[in-house]
Amino acid sequence: MSAQWWRALSLAALGLALAVAGPVGSAWAASSYLVVFVDGRTLEVTAARLLDERHLRLELGEGAAVTVPLLRVERVIEAEVEEEAQELTVPSCPTGFVAEELPQGVPFAGEIVRASRATNLHPWLVAAVVEAESAFDPWAVSRVGARGLMQLMPAVWVEQGVVNPHDVRANLQAGCRHLQGLLQRYGNLALALAAYNAGAGVVDRAAGVPPYRETREFLRRVLSKFCPGGVPAEVAKAAREDGPGSGG
């Protein structure tokens, strides 16, 4: 990202923020989005929407807007902050691959297991991320251009060499490689998931899980499916099946 381009964008946003400060300041904060760029910098906007396959339109308020290349954008999240953000309980469930079948009825189970094995990720973790990101819809496209099962932004799937982000196998493999890279970077499941949702720059700046409601709800959804109560989901399932009343 060129310094000149960023400087022009930042000055425009700053001027607009000053213009709307005062009586409407709370409205700005309540309906804003955080754009996270690939170099870690961020910009708060009133709206962000896909303009075409390669560009994102960022609304700065008061009728001002700017168009940016999608390849410059890592993530876009709602900027709403949890009023009383509580510390999230970080489970100790292992994230490495295990040869465990996914629950019956999970879509694309074979491809999820295959991608998980190739990247040393727990297939239940990958399935939980896919469910939270796209509800297992390979044709899902977000308002800001994230695509496919694992909702990859162009900056990620281009970096991973993916030609068609709606291809199930290619999307899963690229998304798993991206998630594994974040796990290696942070050495912590909660931080890796937060970075997957909000961008690494936001996690680095927060020095932990950021307070944004969208990110925290994403973590809760994934962890509740993959690691409920700090117990790996497949272990918890087996315990229920073998427990009292199971008839075994």
PDB file of C-alpha atoms in Angstrom, residues 6-204:
ATOM      1  CA  TRP A   6      -3.017   5.846   2.500  1.00  0.00           C
ATOM      2  CA  ARG A   7      -2.319   9.465   3.449  1.00  0.00           C
ATOM      3  CA  ALA A   8      -5.036  10.741   1.106  1.00  0.00           C
ATOM      4  CA  LEU A   9      -7.536   8.219   2.448  1.00  0.00           C
ATOM      5  CA  SER A  10      -6.670   8.965   6.079  1.00  0.00           C
ATOM      6  CA  LEU A  11      -6.944  12.732   5.605  1.00  0.00           C
ATOM      7  CA  ALA A  12     -10.334  12.349   3.971  1.00  0.00           C
ATOM      8  CA  ALA A  13     -11.557  10.184   6.836  1.00  0.00           C
ATOM      9  CA  LEU A  14     -10.122  12.539   9.447  1.00  0.00           C
ATOM     10  CA  GLY A  15     -11.764  15.579   7.906  1.00  0.00           C
ATOM     11  CA  LEU A  16     -15.083  13.809   7.774  1.00  0.00           C
ATOM     12  CA  ALA A  17     -14.800  12.561  11.358  1.00  0.00           C
ATOM     13  CA  LEU A  18     -14.252  16.125  12.529  1.00  0.00           C
ATOM     14  CA  ALA A  19     -17.224  17.278  10.503  1.00  0.00           C
ATOM     15  CA  VAL A  20     -19.610  14.797  12.109  1.00  0.00           C
ATOM     16  CA  ALA A  21     -18.259  15.068  15.657  1.00  0.00           C
ATOM     17  CA  GLY A  22     -20.670  16.340  18.256  1.00  0.00           C
ATOM     18  CA  PRO A  23     -24.392  15.545  18.297  1.00  0.00           C
ATOM     19  CA  VAL A  24     -24.115  12.681  15.829  1.00  0.00           C
ATOM     20  CA  GLY A  25     -20.939  11.179  17.223  1.00  0.00           C
ATOM     21  CA  SER A  26     -22.787   8.346  18.965  1.00  0.00           C
ATOM     22  CA  ALA A  27     -24.671   7.469  15.797  1.00  0.00           C
ATOM     23  CA  TRP A  28     -21.342   7.192  13.955  1.00  0.00           C
ATOM     24  CA  ALA A  29     -19.987   4.784  16.566  1.00  0.00           C
ATOM     25  CA  ALA A  30     -23.145   2.672  16.660  1.00  0.00           C
ATOM     26  CA  SER A  31     -23.284   1.996  12.927  1.00  0.00           C
ATOM     27  CA  SER A  32     -19.669   1.764  11.871  1.00  0.00           C
ATOM     28  CA  TYR A  33     -17.371  -0.826  10.386  1.00  0.00           C
ATOM     29  CA  LEU A  34     -13.687  -1.420  10.835  1.00  0.00           C
ATOM     30  CA  VAL A  35     -11.746  -1.945   7.627  1.00  0.00           C
ATOM     31  CA  VAL A  36      -8.502  -3.822   8.253  1.00  0.00           C
ATOM     32  CA  PHE A  37      -5.908  -3.443   5.513  1.00  0.00           C
ATOM     33  CA  VAL A  38      -3.301  -6.051   4.659  1.00  0.00           C
ATOM     34  CA  ASP A  39      -0.518  -3.903   6.134  1.00  0.00           C
ATOM     35  CA  GLY A  40      -2.264  -3.880   9.540  1.00  0.00           C
ATOM     36  CA  ARG A  41      -3.666  -0.377   9.367  1.00  0.00           C
ATOM     37  CA  THR A  42      -7.355   0.206  10.004  1.00  0.00           C
ATOM     38  CA  LEU A  43     -10.048   2.686   9.052  1.00  0.00           C
ATOM     39  CA  GLU A  44     -13.484   3.131  10.599  1.00  0.00           C
ATOM     40  CA  VAL A  45     -16.259   3.778   8.078  1.00  0.00           C
ATOM     41  CA  THR A  46     -20.021   4.086   8.149  1.00  0.00           C
ATOM     42  CA  ALA A  47     -20.543   1.378   5.545  1.00  0.00           C
ATOM     43  CA  ALA A  48     -18.624  -0.956   3.284  1.00  0.00           C
ATOM     44  CA  ARG A  49     -20.016  -2.758   0.281  1.00  0.00           C
ATOM     45  CA  LEU A  50     -18.793  -4.696  -2.701  1.00  0.00           C
ATOM     46  CA  LEU A  51     -18.653  -2.454  -5.774  1.00  0.00           C
ATOM     47  CA  ASP A  52     -17.505  -5.119  -8.218  1.00  0.00           C
ATOM     48  CA  GLU A  53     -15.287  -8.203  -8.120  1.00  0.00           C
ATOM     49  CA  ARG A  54     -12.161  -6.143  -7.489  1.00  0.00           C
ATOM     50  CA  HIS A  55     -13.216  -3.083  -5.527  1.00  0.00           C
ATOM     51  CA  LEU A  56     -14.800  -2.147  -2.218  1.00  0.00           C
ATOM     52  CA  ARG A  57     -16.704   1.088  -1.681  1.00  0.00           C
ATOM     53  CA  LEU A  58     -16.172   2.633   1.746  1.00  0.00           C
ATOM     54  CA  GLU A  59     -18.729   5.175   2.942  1.00  0.00           C
ATOM     55  CA  LEU A  60     -17.115   7.836   5.104  1.00  0.00           C
ATOM     56  CA  GLY A  61     -20.318   9.667   6.021  1.00  0.00           C
ATOM     57  CA  GLU A  62     -21.797  13.013   4.940  1.00  0.00           C
ATOM     58  CA  GLY A  63     -21.958  11.671   1.390  1.00  0.00           C
ATOM     59  CA  ALA A  64     -18.214  11.091   1.119  1.00  0.00           C
ATOM     60  CA  ALA A  65     -16.886   7.762  -0.075  1.00  0.00           C
ATOM     61  CA  VAL A  66     -13.738   6.151  -1.391  1.00  0.00           C
ATOM     62  CA  THR A  67     -13.134   3.065  -3.507  1.00  0.00           C
ATOM     63  CA  VAL A  68     -10.282   0.719  -2.605  1.00  0.00           C
ATOM     64  CA  PRO A  69      -8.929  -2.420  -4.285  1.00  0.00           C
ATOM     65  CA  LEU A  70     -10.116  -5.581  -2.549  1.00  0.00           C
ATOM     66  CA  LEU A  71      -6.577  -6.918  -2.568  1.00  0.00           C
ATOM     67  CA  ARG A  72      -5.640  -4.194  -0.065  1.00  0.00           C
ATOM     68  CA  VAL A  73      -8.281  -5.352   2.423  1.00  0.00           C
ATOM     69  CA  GLU A  74      -7.704  -8.171   4.904  1.00  0.00           C
ATOM     70  CA  ARG A  75     -11.039  -8.093   6.731  1.00  0.00           C
ATOM     71  CA  VAL A  76     -14.059  -5.889   7.418  1.00  0.00           C
ATOM     72  CA  ILE A  77     -15.917  -6.290  10.701  1.00  0.00           C
ATOM     73  CA  GLU A  78     -18.639  -4.459  12.566  1.00  0.00           C
ATOM     74  CA  ALA A  79     -16.977  -1.969  14.887  1.00  0.00           C
ATOM     75  CA  GLU A  80     -19.504  -2.386  17.700  1.00  0.00           C
ATOM     76  CA  VAL A  81     -17.686  -3.031  20.974  1.00  0.00           C
ATOM     77  CA  GLU A  82     -19.093  -5.181  23.765  1.00  0.00           C
ATOM     78  CA  GLU A  83     -20.061  -2.764  26.526  1.00  0.00           C
ATOM     79  CA  GLU A  84     -18.762  -5.038  29.250  1.00  0.00           C
ATOM     80  CA  ALA A  85     -16.322  -7.245  27.403  1.00  0.00           C
ATOM     81  CA  GLN A  86     -15.567 -10.185  29.645  1.00  0.00           C
ATOM     82  CA  GLU A  87     -12.403 -12.203  29.377  1.00  0.00           C
ATOM     83  CA  LEU A  88     -13.051 -15.195  27.166  1.00  0.00           C
ATOM     84  CA  THR A  89     -12.289 -18.610  28.598  1.00  0.00           C
ATOM     85  CA  VAL A  90      -9.585 -20.114  26.404  1.00  0.00           C
ATOM     86  CA  PRO A  91     -10.016 -23.876  26.045  1.00  0.00           C
ATOM     87  CA  SER A  92      -7.062 -26.208  25.992  1.00  0.00           C
ATOM     88  CA  CYS A  93      -8.379 -28.479  23.257  1.00  0.00           C
ATOM     89  CA  PRO A  94      -5.662 -29.715  20.872  1.00  0.00           C
ATOM     90  CA  THR A  95      -5.876 -28.243  17.388  1.00  0.00           C
ATOM     91  CA  GLY A  96      -3.799 -30.874  15.555  1.00  0.00           C
ATOM     92  CA  PHE A  97      -5.257 -33.436  13.203  1.00  0.00           C
ATOM     93  CA  VAL A  98      -6.988 -36.496  14.611  1.00  0.00           C
ATOM     94  CA  ALA A  99      -8.548 -39.267  12.552  1.00  0.00           C
ATOM     95  CA  GLU A 100     -12.057 -38.709  13.872  1.00  0.00           C
ATOM     96  CA  GLU A 101     -15.139 -38.805  11.688  1.00  0.00           C
ATOM     97  CA  LEU A 102     -17.287 -35.710  11.642  1.00  0.00           C
ATOM     98  CA  PRO A 103     -20.878 -35.984  12.856  1.00  0.00           C
ATOM     99  CA  GLN A 104     -23.279 -37.520  10.377  1.00  0.00           C
ATOM    100  CA  GLY A 105     -24.822 -34.932   8.105  1.00  0.00           C
ATOM    101  CA  VAL A 106     -21.934 -32.448   8.083  1.00  0.00           C
ATOM    102  CA  PRO A 107     -21.672 -31.232   4.467  1.00  0.00           C
ATOM    103  CA  PHE A 108     -18.397 -31.767   2.603  1.00  0.00           C
ATOM    104  CA  ALA A 109     -17.104 -33.931   5.460  1.00  0.00           C
ATOM    105  CA  GLY A 110     -14.640 -35.796   3.264  1.00  0.00           C
ATOM    106  CA  GLU A 111     -13.108 -32.607   1.878  1.00  0.00           C
ATOM    107  CA  ILE A 112     -12.942 -31.056   5.349  1.00  0.00           C
ATOM    108  CA  VAL A 113     -11.076 -34.071   6.705  1.00  0.00           C
ATOM    109  CA  ARG A 114      -8.754 -34.105   3.690  1.00  0.00           C
ATOM    110  CA  ALA A 115      -7.851 -30.419   4.065  1.00  0.00           C
ATOM    111  CA  SER A 116      -7.496 -30.819   7.831  1.00  0.00           C
ATOM    112  CA  ARG A 117      -5.110 -33.724   7.440  1.00  0.00           C
ATOM    113  CA  ALA A 118      -2.968 -31.818   4.921  1.00  0.00           C
ATOM    114  CA  THR A 119      -2.611 -28.828   7.257  1.00  0.00           C
ATOM    115  CA  ASN A 120      -2.547 -30.659  10.613  1.00  0.00           C
ATOM    116  CA  LEU A 121      -5.783 -29.152  11.860  1.00  0.00           C
ATOM    117  CA  HIS A 122      -8.514 -30.854  13.839  1.00  0.00           C
ATOM    118  CA  PRO A 123     -11.390 -31.543  11.412  1.00  0.00           C
ATOM    119  CA  TRP A 124     -13.958 -30.597  14.048  1.00  0.00           C
ATOM    120  CA  LEU A 125     -12.272 -27.197  14.363  1.00  0.00           C
ATOM    121  CA  VAL A 126     -12.352 -26.671  10.613  1.00  0.00           C
ATOM    122  CA  ALA A 127     -15.999 -27.734  10.422  1.00  0.00           C
ATOM    123  CA  ALA A 128     -16.867 -25.302  13.218  1.00  0.00           C
ATOM    124  CA  VAL A 129     -15.131 -22.446  11.383  1.00  0.00           C
ATOM    125  CA  VAL A 130     -16.903 -23.303   8.132  1.00  0.00           C
ATOM    126  CA  GLU A 131     -20.280 -23.400   9.860  1.00  0.00           C
ATOM    127  CA  ALA A 132     -19.669 -20.042  11.542  1.00  0.00           C
ATOM    128  CA  GLU A 133     -18.344 -18.405   8.379  1.00  0.00           C
ATOM    129  CA  SER A 134     -20.683 -19.635   5.652  1.00  0.00           C
ATOM    130  CA  ALA A 135     -23.130 -22.172   7.112  1.00  0.00           C
ATOM    131  CA  PHE A 136     -21.533 -24.665   4.684  1.00  0.00           C
ATOM    132  CA  ASP A 137     -22.548 -22.638   1.611  1.00  0.00           C
ATOM    133  CA  PRO A 138     -19.757 -22.820  -1.007  1.00  0.00           C
ATOM    134  CA  TRP A 139     -21.372 -19.994  -2.987  1.00  0.00           C
ATOM    135  CA  ALA A 140     -21.590 -17.582  -0.068  1.00  0.00           C
ATOM    136  CA  VAL A 141     -20.398 -14.040  -0.824  1.00  0.00           C
ATOM    137  CA  SER A 142     -20.263 -11.485   1.977  1.00  0.00           C
ATOM    138  CA  ARG A 143     -21.136  -7.807   1.592  1.00  0.00           C
ATOM    139  CA  VAL A 144     -17.415  -7.048   1.364  1.00  0.00           C
ATOM    140  CA  GLY A 145     -16.253  -9.798  -0.982  1.00  0.00           C
ATOM    141  CA  ALA A 146     -15.352 -12.751   1.257  1.00  0.00           C
ATOM    142  CA  ARG A 147     -16.156 -15.921  -0.651  1.00  0.00           C
ATOM    143  CA  GLY A 148     -16.799 -19.599  -0.274  1.00  0.00           C
ATOM    144  CA  LEU A 149     -16.941 -22.049   2.608  1.00  0.00           C
ATOM    145  CA  MET A 150     -14.259 -20.391   4.729  1.00  0.00           C
ATOM    146  CA  GLN A 151     -15.126 -16.851   3.565  1.00  0.00           C
ATOM    147  CA  LEU A 152     -11.733 -15.987   2.140  1.00  0.00           C
ATOM    148  CA  MET A 153     -11.001 -12.396   1.207  1.00  0.00           C
ATOM    149  CA  PRO A 154      -9.207 -11.923  -2.147  1.00  0.00           C
ATOM    150  CA  ALA A 155      -5.957 -11.007  -0.397  1.00  0.00           C
ATOM    151  CA  VAL A 156      -5.920 -14.489   1.136  1.00  0.00           C
ATOM    152  CA  TRP A 157      -7.055 -16.621  -1.755  1.00  0.00           C
ATOM    153  CA  VAL A 158      -4.814 -14.836  -4.250  1.00  0.00           C
ATOM    154  CA  GLU A 159      -1.858 -15.276  -1.882  1.00  0.00           C
ATOM    155  CA  GLN A 160      -2.732 -18.968  -1.623  1.00  0.00           C
ATOM    156  CA  GLY A 161      -2.907 -19.332  -5.401  1.00  0.00           C
ATOM    157  CA  VAL A 162      -6.629 -20.091  -5.514  1.00  0.00           C
ATOM    158  CA  VAL A 163      -8.242 -19.476  -8.908  1.00  0.00           C
ATOM    159  CA  ASN A 164     -11.856 -20.135  -7.924  1.00  0.00           C
ATOM    160  CA  PRO A 165     -12.682 -19.397  -4.262  1.00  0.00           C
ATOM    161  CA  HIS A 166     -16.030 -21.159  -4.676  1.00  0.00           C
ATOM    162  CA  ASP A 167     -14.316 -24.451  -5.412  1.00  0.00           C
ATOM    163  CA  VAL A 168     -14.880 -26.516  -2.277  1.00  0.00           C
ATOM    164  CA  ARG A 169     -11.521 -28.256  -2.164  1.00  0.00           C
ATOM    165  CA  ALA A 170      -9.459 -25.185  -3.073  1.00  0.00           C
ATOM    166  CA  ASN A 171     -11.281 -22.966  -0.592  1.00  0.00           C
ATOM    167  CA  LEU A 172     -10.886 -25.429   2.268  1.00  0.00           C
ATOM    168  CA  GLN A 173      -7.219 -26.010   1.586  1.00  0.00           C
ATOM    169  CA  ALA A 174      -6.458 -22.280   1.381  1.00  0.00           C
ATOM    170  CA  GLY A 175      -8.541 -21.465   4.448  1.00  0.00           C
ATOM    171  CA  CYS A 176      -6.896 -24.235   6.457  1.00  0.00           C
ATOM    172  CA  ARG A 177      -3.420 -23.077   5.462  1.00  0.00           C
ATOM    173  CA  HIS A 178      -4.352 -19.546   6.501  1.00  0.00           C
ATOM    174  CA  LEU A 179      -5.723 -20.711   9.858  1.00  0.00           C
ATOM    175  CA  GLN A 180      -2.696 -22.921  10.512  1.00  0.00           C
ATOM    176  CA  GLY A 181      -0.438 -19.957   9.764  1.00  0.00           C
ATOM    177  CA  LEU A 182      -2.286 -17.898  12.370  1.00  0.00           C
ATOM    178  CA  LEU A 183      -2.009 -20.715  14.912  1.00  0.00           C
ATOM    179  CA  GLN A 184       1.737 -20.850  14.360  1.00  0.00           C
ATOM    180  CA  ARG A 185       1.988 -17.077  14.607  1.00  0.00           C
ATOM    181  CA  TYR A 186       0.112 -16.760  17.894  1.00  0.00           C
ATOM    182  CA  GLY A 187       0.448 -20.210  19.442  1.00  0.00           C
ATOM    183  CA  ASN A 188      -3.032 -19.709  20.835  1.00  0.00           C
ATOM    184  CA  LEU A 189      -6.372 -20.904  19.479  1.00  0.00           C
ATOM    185  CA  ALA A 190      -8.426 -17.927  20.662  1.00  0.00           C
ATOM    186  CA  LEU A 191      -6.002 -15.386  19.184  1.00  0.00           C
ATOM    187  CA  ALA A 192      -5.745 -17.315  15.920  1.00  0.00           C
ATOM    188  CA  LEU A 193      -9.527 -17.407  15.569  1.00  0.00           C
ATOM    189  CA  ALA A 194      -9.778 -13.721  16.455  1.00  0.00           C
ATOM    190  CA  ALA A 195      -7.213 -12.915  13.766  1.00  0.00           C
ATOM    191  CA  TYR A 196      -9.076 -15.094  11.268  1.00  0.00           C
ATOM    192  CA  ASN A 197     -12.199 -13.027  11.874  1.00  0.00           C
ATOM    193  CA  ALA A 198     -10.845  -9.531  12.516  1.00  0.00           C
ATOM    194  CA  GLY A 199      -7.369  -9.551  10.990  1.00  0.00           C
ATOM    195  CA  ALA A 200      -3.960 -10.006  12.546  1.00  0.00           C
ATOM    196  CA  GLY A 201      -3.338  -6.270  12.797  1.00  0.00           C
ATOM    197  CA  VAL A 202      -6.357  -5.822  15.056  1.00  0.00           C
ATOM    198  CA  VAL A 203      -5.277  -8.668  17.335  1.00  0.00           C
ATOM    199  CA  ASP A 204      -1.725  -7.308  17.515  1.00  0.00           C
TER     200      ASP A 204
END
